Coordinates of N, CA, C and O in Angstrom, one line a residue:
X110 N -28.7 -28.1 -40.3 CA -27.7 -28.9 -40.7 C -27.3 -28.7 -42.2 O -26.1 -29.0 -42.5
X111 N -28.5 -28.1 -43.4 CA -27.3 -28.4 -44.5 C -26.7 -27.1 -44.7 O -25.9 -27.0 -45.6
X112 N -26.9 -26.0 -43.7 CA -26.8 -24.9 -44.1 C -25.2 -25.4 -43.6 O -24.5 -25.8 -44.5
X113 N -24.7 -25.5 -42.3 CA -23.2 -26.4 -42.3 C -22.6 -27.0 -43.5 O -21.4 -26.8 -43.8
X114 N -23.6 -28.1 -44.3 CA -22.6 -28.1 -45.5 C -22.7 -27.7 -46.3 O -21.9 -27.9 -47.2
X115 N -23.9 -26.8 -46.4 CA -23.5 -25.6 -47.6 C -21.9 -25.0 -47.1 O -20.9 -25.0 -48.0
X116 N -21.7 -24.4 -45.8 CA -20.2 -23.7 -45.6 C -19.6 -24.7 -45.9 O -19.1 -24.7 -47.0
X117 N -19.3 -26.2 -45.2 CA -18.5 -27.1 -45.7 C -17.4 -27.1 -46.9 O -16.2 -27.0 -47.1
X118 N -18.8 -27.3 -47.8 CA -18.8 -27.3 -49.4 C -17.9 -26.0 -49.7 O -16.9 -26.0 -50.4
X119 N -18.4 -24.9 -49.0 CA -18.1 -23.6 -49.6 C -16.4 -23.8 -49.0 O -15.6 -23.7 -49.9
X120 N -15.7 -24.1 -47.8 CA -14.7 -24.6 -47.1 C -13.8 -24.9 -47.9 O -12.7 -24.4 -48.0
X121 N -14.3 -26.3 -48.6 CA -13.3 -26.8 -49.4 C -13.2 -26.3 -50.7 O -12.4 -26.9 -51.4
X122 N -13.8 -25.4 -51.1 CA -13.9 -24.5 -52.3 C -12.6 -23.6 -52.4 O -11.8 -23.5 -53.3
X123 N -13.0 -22.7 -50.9 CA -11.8 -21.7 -50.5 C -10.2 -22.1 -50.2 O -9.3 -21.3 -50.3
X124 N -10.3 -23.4 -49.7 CA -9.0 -24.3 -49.4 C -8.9 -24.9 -51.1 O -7.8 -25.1 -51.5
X125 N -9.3 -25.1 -51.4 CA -8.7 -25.7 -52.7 C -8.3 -24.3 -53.7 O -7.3 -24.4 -54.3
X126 N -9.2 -22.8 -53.7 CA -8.4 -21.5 -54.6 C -7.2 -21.6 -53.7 O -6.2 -21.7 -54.4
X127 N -7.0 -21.6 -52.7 CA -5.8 -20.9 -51.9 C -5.0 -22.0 -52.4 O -4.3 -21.4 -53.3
X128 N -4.6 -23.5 -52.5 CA -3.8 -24.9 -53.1 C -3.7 -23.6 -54.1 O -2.8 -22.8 -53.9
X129 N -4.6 -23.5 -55.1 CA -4.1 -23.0 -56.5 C -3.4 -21.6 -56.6 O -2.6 -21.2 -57.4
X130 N -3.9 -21.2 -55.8 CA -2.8 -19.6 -55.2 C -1.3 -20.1 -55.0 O -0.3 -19.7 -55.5
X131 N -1.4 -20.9 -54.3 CA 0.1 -21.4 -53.9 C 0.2 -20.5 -52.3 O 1.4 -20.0 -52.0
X132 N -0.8 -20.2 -51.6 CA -0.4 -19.5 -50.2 C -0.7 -20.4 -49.3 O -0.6 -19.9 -48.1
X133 N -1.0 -21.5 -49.3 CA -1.0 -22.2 -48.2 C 0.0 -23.2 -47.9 O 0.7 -23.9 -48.6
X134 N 0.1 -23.0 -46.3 CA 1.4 -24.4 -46.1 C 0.9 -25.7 -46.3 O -0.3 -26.0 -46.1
X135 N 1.9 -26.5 -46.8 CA 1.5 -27.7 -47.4 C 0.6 -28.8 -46.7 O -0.3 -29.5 -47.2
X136 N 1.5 -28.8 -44.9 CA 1.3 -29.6 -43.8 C -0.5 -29.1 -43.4 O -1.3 -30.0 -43.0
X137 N -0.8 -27.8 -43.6 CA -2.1 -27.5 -43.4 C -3.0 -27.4 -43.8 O -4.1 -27.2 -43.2
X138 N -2.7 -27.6 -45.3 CA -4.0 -28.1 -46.6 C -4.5 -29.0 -46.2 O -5.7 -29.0 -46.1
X139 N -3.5 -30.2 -45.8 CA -3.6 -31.6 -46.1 C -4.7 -32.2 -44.8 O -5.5 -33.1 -44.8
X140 N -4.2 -31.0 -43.6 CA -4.8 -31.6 -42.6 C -6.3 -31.1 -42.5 O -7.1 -31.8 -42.1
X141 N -6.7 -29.2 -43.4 CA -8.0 -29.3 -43.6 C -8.5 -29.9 -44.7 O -9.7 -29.7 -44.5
X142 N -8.4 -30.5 -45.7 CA -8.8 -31.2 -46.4 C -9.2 -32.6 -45.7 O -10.3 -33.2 -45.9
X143 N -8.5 -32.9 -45.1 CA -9.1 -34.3 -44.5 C -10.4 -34.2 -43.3 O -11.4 -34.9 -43.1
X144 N -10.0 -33.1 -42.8 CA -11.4 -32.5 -42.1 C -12.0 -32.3 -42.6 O -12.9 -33.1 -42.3
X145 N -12.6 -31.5 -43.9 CA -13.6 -30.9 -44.6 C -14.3 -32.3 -45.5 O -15.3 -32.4 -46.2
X146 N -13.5 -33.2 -45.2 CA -14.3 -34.4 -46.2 C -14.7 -35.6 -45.4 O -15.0 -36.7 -45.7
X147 N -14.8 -35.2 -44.7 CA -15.3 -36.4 -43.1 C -17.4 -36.3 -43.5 O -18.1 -35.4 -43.2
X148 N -17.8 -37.4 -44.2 CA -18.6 -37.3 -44.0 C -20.0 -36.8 -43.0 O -20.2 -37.3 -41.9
X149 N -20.7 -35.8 -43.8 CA -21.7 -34.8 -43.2 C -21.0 -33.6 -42.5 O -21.6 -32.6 -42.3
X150 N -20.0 -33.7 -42.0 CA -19.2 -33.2 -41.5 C -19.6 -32.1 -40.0 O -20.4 -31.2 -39.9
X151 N -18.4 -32.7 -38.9 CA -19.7 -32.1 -37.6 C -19.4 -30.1 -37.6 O -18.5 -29.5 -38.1
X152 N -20.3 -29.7 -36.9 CA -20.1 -28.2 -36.8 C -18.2 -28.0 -35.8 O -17.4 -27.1 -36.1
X153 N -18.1 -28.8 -34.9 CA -16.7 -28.8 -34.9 C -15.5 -28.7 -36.0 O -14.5 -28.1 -35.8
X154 N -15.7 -29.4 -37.0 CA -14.8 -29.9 -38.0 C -14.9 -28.5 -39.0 O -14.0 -28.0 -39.7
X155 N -15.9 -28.2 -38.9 CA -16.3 -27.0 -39.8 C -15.2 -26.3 -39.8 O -14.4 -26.2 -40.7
X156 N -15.2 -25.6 -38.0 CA -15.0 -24.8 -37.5 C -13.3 -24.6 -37.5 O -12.6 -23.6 -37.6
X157 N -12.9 -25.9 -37.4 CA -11.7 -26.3 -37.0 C -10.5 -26.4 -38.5 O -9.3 -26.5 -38.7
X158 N -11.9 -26.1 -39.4 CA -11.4 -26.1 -41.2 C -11.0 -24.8 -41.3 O -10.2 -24.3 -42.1
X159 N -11.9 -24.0 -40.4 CA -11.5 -22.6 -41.2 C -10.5 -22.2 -40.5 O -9.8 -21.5 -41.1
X160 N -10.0 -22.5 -38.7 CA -9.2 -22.0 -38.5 C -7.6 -22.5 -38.6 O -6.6 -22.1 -38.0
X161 N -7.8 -23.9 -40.0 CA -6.8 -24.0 -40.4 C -6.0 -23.2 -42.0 O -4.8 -23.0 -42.2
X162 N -7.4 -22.8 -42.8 CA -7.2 -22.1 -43.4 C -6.2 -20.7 -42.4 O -5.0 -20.5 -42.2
X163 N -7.7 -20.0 -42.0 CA -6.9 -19.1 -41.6 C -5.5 -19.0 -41.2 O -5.0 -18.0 -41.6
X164 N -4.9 -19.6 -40.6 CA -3.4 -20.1 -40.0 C -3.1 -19.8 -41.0 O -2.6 -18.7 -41.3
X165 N -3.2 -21.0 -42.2 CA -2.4 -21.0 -43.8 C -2.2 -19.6 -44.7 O -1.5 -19.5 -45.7
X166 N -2.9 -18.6 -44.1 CA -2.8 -17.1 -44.6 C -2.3 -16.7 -43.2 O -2.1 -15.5 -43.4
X167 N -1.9 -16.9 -42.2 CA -1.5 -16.0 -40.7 C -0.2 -14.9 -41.5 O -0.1 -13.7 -41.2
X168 N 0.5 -15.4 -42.1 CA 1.2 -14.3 -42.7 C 0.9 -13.2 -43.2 O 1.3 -12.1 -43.0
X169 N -0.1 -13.5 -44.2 CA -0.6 -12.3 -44.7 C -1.7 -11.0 -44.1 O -2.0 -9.9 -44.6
X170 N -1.9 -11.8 -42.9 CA -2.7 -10.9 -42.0 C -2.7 -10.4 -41.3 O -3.4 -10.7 -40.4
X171 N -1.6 -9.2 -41.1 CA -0.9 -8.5 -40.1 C -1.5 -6.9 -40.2 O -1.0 -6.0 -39.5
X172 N -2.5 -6.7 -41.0 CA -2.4 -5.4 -41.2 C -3.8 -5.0 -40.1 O -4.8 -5.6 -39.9
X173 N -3.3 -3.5 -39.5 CA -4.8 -3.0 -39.0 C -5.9 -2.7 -39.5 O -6.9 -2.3 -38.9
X174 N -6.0 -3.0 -40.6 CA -7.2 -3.4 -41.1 C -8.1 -4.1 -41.0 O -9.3 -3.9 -41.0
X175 N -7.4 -5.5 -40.8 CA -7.9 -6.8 -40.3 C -8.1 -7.1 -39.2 O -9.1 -7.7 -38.9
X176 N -7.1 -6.6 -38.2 CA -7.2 -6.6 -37.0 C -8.7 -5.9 -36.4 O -9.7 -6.3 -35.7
X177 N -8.3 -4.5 -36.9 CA -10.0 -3.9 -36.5 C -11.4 -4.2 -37.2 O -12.5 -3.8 -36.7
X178 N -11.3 -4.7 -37.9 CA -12.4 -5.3 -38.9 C -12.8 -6.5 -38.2 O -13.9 -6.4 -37.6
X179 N -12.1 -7.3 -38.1 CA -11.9 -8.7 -37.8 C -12.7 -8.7 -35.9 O -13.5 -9.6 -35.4
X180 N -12.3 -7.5 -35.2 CA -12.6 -7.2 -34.2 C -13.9 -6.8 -33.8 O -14.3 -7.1 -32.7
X181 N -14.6 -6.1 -34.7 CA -15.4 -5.3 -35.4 C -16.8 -6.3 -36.0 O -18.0 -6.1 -36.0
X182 N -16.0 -7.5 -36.4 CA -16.7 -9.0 -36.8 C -17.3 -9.6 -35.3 O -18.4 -9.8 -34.9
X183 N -16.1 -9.9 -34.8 CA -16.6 -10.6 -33.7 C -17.5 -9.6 -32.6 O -18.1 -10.2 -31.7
X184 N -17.6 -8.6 -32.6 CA -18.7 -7.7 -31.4 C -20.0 -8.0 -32.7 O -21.1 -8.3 -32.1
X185 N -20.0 -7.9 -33.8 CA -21.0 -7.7 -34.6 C -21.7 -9.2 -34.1 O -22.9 -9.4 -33.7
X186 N -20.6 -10.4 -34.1 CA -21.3 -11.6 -34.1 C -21.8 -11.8 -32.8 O -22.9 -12.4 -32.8
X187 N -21.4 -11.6 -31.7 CA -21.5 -11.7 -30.0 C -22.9 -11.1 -30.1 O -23.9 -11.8 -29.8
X188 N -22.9 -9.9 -30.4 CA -24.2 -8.8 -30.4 C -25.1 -9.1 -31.6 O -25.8 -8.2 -32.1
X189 N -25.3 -10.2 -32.1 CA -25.8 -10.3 -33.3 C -27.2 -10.7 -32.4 O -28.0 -10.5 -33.3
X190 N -28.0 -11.1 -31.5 CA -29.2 -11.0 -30.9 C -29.8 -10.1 -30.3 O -31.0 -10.2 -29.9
X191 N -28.8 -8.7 -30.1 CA -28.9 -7.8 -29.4 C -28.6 -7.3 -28.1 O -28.6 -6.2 -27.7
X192 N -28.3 -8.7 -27.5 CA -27.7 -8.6 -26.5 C -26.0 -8.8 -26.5 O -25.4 -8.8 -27.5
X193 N -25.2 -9.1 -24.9 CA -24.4 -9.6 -25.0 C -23.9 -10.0 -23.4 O -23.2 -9.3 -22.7
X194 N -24.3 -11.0 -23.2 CA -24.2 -11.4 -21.6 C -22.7 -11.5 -21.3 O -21.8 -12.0 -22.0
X195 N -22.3 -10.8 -19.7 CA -20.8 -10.7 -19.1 C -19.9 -12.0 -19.7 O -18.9 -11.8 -20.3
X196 N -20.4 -13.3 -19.5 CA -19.8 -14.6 -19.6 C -20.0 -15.1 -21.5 O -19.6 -16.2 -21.9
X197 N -20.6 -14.3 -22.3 CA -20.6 -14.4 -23.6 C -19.0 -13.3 -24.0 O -17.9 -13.7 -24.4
X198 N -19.5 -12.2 -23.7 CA -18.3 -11.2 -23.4 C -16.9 -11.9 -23.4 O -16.1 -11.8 -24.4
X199 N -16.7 -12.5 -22.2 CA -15.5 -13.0 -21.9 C -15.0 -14.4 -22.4 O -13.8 -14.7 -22.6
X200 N -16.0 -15.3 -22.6 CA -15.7 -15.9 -23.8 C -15.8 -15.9 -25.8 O -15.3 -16.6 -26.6
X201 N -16.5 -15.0 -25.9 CA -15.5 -14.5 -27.1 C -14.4 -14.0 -26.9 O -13.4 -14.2 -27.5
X202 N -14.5 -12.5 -25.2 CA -12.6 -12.8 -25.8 C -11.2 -13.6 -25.3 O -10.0 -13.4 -25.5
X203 N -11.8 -14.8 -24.7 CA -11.0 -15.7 -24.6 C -10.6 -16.4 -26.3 O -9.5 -16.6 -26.6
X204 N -11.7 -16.6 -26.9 CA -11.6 -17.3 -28.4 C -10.6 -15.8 -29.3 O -9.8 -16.1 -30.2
X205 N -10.9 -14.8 -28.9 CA -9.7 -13.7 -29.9 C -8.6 -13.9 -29.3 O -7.6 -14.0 -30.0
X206 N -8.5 -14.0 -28.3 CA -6.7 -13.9 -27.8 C -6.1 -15.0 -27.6 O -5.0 -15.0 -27.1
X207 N -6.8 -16.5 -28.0 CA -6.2 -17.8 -27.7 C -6.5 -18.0 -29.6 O -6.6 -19.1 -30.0
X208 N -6.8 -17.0 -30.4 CA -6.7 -17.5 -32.5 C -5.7 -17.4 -32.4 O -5.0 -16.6 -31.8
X209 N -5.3 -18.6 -33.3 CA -4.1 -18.2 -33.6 C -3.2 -17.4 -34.3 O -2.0 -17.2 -34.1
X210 N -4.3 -16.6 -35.6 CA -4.4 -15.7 -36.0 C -4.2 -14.4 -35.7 O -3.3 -13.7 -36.2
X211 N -5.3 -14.0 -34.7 CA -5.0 -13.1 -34.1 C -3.8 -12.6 -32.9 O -3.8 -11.5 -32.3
X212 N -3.1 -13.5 -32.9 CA -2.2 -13.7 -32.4 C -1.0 -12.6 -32.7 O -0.2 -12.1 -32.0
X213 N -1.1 -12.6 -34.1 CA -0.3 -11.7 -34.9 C -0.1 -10.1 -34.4 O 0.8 -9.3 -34.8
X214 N -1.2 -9.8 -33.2 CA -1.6 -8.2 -32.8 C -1.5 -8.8 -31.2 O -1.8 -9.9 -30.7
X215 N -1.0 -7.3 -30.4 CA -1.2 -7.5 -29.0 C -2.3 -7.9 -28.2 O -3.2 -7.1 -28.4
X216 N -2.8 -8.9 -27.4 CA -4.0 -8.8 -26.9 C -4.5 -7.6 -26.1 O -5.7 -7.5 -25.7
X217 N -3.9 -6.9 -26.0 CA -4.5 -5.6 -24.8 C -5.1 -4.8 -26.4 O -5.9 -3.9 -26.1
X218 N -5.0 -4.9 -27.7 CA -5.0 -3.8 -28.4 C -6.4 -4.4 -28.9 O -7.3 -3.6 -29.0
X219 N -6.6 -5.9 -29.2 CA -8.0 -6.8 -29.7 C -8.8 -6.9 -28.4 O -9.9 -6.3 -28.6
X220 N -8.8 -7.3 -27.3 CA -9.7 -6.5 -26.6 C -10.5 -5.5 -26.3 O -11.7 -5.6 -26.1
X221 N -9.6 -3.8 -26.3 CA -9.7 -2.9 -26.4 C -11.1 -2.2 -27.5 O -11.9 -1.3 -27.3
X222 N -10.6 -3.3 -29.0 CA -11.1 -2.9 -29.7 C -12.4 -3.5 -30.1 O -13.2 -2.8 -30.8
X223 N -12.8 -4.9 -29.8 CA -13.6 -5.6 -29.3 C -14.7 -5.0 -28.3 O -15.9 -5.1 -28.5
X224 N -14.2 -4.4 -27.5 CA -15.2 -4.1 -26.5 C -15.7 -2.6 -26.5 O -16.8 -2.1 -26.1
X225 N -14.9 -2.1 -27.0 CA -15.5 -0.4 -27.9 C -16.8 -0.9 -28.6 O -17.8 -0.3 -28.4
X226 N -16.7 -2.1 -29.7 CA -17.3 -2.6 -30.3 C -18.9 -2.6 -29.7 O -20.0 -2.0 -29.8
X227 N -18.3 -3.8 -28.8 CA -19.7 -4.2 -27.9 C -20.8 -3.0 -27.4 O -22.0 -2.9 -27.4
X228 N -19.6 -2.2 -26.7 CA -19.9 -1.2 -25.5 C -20.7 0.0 -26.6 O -21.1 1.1 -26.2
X229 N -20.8 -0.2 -27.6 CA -21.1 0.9 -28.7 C -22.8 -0.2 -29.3 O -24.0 0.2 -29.4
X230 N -22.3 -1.5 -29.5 CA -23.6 -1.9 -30.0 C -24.2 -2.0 -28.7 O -25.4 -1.7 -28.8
X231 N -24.0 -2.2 -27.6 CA -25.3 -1.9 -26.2 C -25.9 -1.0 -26.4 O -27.1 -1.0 -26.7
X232 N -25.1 0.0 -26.1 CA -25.4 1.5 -26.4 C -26.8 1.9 -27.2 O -27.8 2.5 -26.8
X233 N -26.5 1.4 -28.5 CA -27.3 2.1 -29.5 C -26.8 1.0 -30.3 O -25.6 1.0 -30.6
X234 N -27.8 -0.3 -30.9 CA -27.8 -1.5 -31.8 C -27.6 -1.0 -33.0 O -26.9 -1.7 -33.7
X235 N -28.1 0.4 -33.6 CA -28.2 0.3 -34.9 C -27.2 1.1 -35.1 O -26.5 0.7 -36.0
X236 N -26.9 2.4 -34.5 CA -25.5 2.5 -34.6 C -24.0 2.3 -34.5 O -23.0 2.8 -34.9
X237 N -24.5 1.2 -33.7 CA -22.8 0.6 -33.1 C -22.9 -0.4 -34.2 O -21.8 -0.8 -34.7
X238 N -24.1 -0.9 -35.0 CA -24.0 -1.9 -36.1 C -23.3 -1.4 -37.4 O -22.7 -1.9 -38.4
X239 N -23.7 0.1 -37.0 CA -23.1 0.6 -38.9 C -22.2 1.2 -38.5 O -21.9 1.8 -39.5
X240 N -21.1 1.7 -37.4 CA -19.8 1.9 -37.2 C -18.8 0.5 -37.0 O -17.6 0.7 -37.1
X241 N -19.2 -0.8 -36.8 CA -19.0 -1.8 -36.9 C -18.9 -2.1 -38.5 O -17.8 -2.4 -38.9
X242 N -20.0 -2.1 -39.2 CA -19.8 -2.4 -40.5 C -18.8 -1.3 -41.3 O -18.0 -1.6 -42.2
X243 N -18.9 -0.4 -41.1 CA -18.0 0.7 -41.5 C -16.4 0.0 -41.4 O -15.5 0.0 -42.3
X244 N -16.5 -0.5 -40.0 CA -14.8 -0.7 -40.0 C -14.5 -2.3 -40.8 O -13.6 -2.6 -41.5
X245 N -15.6 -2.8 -40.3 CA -15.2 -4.0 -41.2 C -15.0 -4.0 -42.6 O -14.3 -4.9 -43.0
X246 N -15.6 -2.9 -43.8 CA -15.9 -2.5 -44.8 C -14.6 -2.3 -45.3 O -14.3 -2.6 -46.5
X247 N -13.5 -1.6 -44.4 CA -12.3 -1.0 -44.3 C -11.3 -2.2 -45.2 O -10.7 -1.9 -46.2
X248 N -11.4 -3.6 -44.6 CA -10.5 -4.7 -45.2 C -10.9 -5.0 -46.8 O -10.3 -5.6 -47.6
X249 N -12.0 -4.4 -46.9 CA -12.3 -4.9 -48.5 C -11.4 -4.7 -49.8 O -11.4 -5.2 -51.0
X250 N -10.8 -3.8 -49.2 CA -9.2 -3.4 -50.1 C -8.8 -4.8 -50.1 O -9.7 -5.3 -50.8
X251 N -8.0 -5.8 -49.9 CA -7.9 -6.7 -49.9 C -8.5 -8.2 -49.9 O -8.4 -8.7 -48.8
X252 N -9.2 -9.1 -51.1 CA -9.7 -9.9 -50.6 C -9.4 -11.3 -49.9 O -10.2 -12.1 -49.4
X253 N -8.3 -11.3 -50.0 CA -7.5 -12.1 -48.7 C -8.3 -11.8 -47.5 O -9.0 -12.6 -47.0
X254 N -8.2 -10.3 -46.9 CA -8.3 -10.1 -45.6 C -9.5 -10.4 -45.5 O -9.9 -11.2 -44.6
X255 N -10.3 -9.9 -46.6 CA -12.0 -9.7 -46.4 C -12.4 -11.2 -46.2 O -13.5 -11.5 -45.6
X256 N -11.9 -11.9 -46.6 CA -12.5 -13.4 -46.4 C -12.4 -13.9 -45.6 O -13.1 -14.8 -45.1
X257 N -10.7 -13.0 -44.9 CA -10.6 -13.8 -43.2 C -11.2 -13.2 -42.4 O -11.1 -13.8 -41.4
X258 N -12.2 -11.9 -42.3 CA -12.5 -11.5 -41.7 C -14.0 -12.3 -41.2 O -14.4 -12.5 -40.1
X259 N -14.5 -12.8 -42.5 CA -15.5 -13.5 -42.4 C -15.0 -14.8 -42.0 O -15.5 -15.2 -41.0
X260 N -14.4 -15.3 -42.3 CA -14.2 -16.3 -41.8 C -13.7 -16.6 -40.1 O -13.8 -17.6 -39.4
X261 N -13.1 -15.5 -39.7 CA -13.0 -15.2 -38.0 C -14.6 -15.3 -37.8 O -15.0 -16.3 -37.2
X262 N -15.5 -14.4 -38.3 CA -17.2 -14.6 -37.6 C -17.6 -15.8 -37.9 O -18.1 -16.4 -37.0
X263 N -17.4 -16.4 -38.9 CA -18.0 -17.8 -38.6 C -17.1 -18.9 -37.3 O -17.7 -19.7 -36.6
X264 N -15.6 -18.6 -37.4 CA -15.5 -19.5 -36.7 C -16.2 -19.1 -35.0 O -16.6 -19.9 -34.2
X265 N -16.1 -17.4 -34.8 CA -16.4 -16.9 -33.6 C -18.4 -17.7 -33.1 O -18.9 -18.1 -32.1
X266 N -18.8 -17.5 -34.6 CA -20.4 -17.4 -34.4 C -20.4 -19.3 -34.0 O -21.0 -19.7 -33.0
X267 N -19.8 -19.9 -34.6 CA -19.5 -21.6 -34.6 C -18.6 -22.1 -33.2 O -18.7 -23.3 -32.9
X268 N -17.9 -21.2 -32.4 CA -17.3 -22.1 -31.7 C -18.5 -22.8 -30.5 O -18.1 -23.9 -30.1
X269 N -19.6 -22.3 -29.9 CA -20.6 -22.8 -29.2 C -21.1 -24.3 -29.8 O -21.5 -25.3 -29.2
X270 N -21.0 -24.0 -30.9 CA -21.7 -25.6 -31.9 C -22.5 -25.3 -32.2 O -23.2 -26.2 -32.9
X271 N -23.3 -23.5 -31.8 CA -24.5 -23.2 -32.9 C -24.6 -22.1 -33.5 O -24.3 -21.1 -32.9
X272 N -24.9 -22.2 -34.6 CA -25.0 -21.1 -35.9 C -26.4 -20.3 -35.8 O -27.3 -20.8 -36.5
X273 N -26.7 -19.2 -35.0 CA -28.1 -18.9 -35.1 C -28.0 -18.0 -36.0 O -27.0 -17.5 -36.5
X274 N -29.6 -17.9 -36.3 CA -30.1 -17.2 -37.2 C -29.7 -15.6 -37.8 O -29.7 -15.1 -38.9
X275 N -29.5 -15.1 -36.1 CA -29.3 -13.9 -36.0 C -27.4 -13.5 -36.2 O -26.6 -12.5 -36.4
X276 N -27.4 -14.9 -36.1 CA -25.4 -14.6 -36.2 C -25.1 -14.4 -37.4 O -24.3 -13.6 -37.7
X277 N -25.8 -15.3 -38.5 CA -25.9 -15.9 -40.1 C -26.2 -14.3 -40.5 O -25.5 -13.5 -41.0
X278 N -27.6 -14.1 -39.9 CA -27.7 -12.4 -40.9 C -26.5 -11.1 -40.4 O -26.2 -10.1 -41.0
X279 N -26.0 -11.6 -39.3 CA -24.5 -10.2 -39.1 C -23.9 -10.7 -40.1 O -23.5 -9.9 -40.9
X280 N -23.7 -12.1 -40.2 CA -22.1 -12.6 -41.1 C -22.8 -11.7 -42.5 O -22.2 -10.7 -42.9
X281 N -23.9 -12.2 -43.1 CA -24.4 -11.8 -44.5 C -24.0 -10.1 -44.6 O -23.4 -9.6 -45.6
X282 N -24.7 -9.0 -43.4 CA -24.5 -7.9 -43.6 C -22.9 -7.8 -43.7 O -22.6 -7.1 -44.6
X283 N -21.8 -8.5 -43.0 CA -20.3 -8.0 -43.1 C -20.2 -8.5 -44.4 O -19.5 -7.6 -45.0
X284 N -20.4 -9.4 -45.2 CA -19.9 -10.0 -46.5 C -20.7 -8.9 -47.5 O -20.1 -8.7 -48.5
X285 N -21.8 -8.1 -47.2 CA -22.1 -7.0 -48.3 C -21.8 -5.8 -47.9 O -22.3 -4.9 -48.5
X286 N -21.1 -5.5 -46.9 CA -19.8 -4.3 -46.2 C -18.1 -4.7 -47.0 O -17.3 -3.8 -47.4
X287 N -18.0 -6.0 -47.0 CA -17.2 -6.3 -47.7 C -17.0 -6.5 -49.0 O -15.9 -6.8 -49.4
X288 N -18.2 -6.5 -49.8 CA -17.9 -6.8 -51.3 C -17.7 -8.6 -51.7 O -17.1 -9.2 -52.6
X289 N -18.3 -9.2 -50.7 CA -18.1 -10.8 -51.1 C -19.3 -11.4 -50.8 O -20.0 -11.1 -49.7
X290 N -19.6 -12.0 -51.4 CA -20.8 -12.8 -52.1 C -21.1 -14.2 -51.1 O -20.5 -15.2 -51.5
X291 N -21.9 -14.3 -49.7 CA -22.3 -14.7 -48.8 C -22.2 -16.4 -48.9 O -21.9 -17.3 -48.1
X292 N -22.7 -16.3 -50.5 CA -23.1 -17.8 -50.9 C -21.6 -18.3 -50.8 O -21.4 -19.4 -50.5
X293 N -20.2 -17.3 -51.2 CA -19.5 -17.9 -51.2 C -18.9 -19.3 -50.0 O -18.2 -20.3 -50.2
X294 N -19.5 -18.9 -49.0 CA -19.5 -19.4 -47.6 C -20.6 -19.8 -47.3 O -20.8 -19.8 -46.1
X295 N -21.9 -20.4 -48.0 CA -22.9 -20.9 -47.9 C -23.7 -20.1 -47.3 O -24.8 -20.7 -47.3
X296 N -23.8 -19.2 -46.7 CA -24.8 -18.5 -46.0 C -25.5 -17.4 -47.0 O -26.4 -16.7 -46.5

């Protein structure tokens, strides 16, 4: 539980630089700020913070970079036990092609690239992990992207309502593939 509001905390950190950037829509600050401050705050609300952030950047995140990184995030987080059961499979890619985010890219193309992912960490864990981090590594040109990228694995590793252990250490390895500092996101 405080490791949740460590991200919380870290939540309203990243939604309040973006207010002072001036890139978020106004109607969507307002509505994650009121979530992020709901006392103790549930792992839903977390969840539901970042994917309003993210939204509040959906513009700026059209590039294949993100797309495959981001893609790249979520097989890293599914596979982050080493496994990946048919019905985990298909619900993470229900959760990529119903983001709203990701939305921005064809579903036949995040699939595709998703499941390369997976079908590569089955394969062989340690190297489908560092062609995975490799691509995710790719968005770090931008730290906009790099943040949404993590922030897709947390919402992906968060939508069950649990944060395991093994999901937390994939997010930490993508945030030092990416050049961003784990704590920034409490983890």
């Amino acid at each position: 539980m405080v490791m949740w509001d460590r991200i919380k905390d870290q939540a309203k950190s990243f939604q309040q630089s973006q207010s002072t950037r001036g890139t978020g829509g106004g109607h969507g600050q307002s509505g994650a700020h009121g979530s992020g401050s709901a006392s103790g705050g549930s792992k839903a609300q977390l969840v539901g913070l970042f994917k309003t952030q993210l939204a509040s950047v959906k513009s700026e995140l059209k590039s294949g970079a993100y797309r495959d990184a981001s893609m790249a995030m979520c097989a890293l987080v599914a596979a982050a036990d080493g496994q990946v059961e048919p019905a985990e499979r298909q619900r993470v890619e229900e959760l990529i092609v119903s983001n709203e985010v990701l939305q921005n890219f064809p579903a036949d193309q995040l699939r595709q690239r998703f499941n390369q992912h997976v079908d590569q960490l089955l394969a062989n864990f340690d190297l489908g992990k560092a062609e995975a981090l490799k691509v995710i590594g790719k968005a770090a040109k931008k730290p906009a992207e790099a943040r949404a990228v993590i922030q897709t694995g947390i919402v992906v590793a968060g939508a069950d309502g649990h944060f395991e252990p093994s999901e937390q250490y994939a997010i930490r390895e993508a945030c030092a593939a990416l050049g961003v500092p784990p704590t920034e996101f409490g983890i």
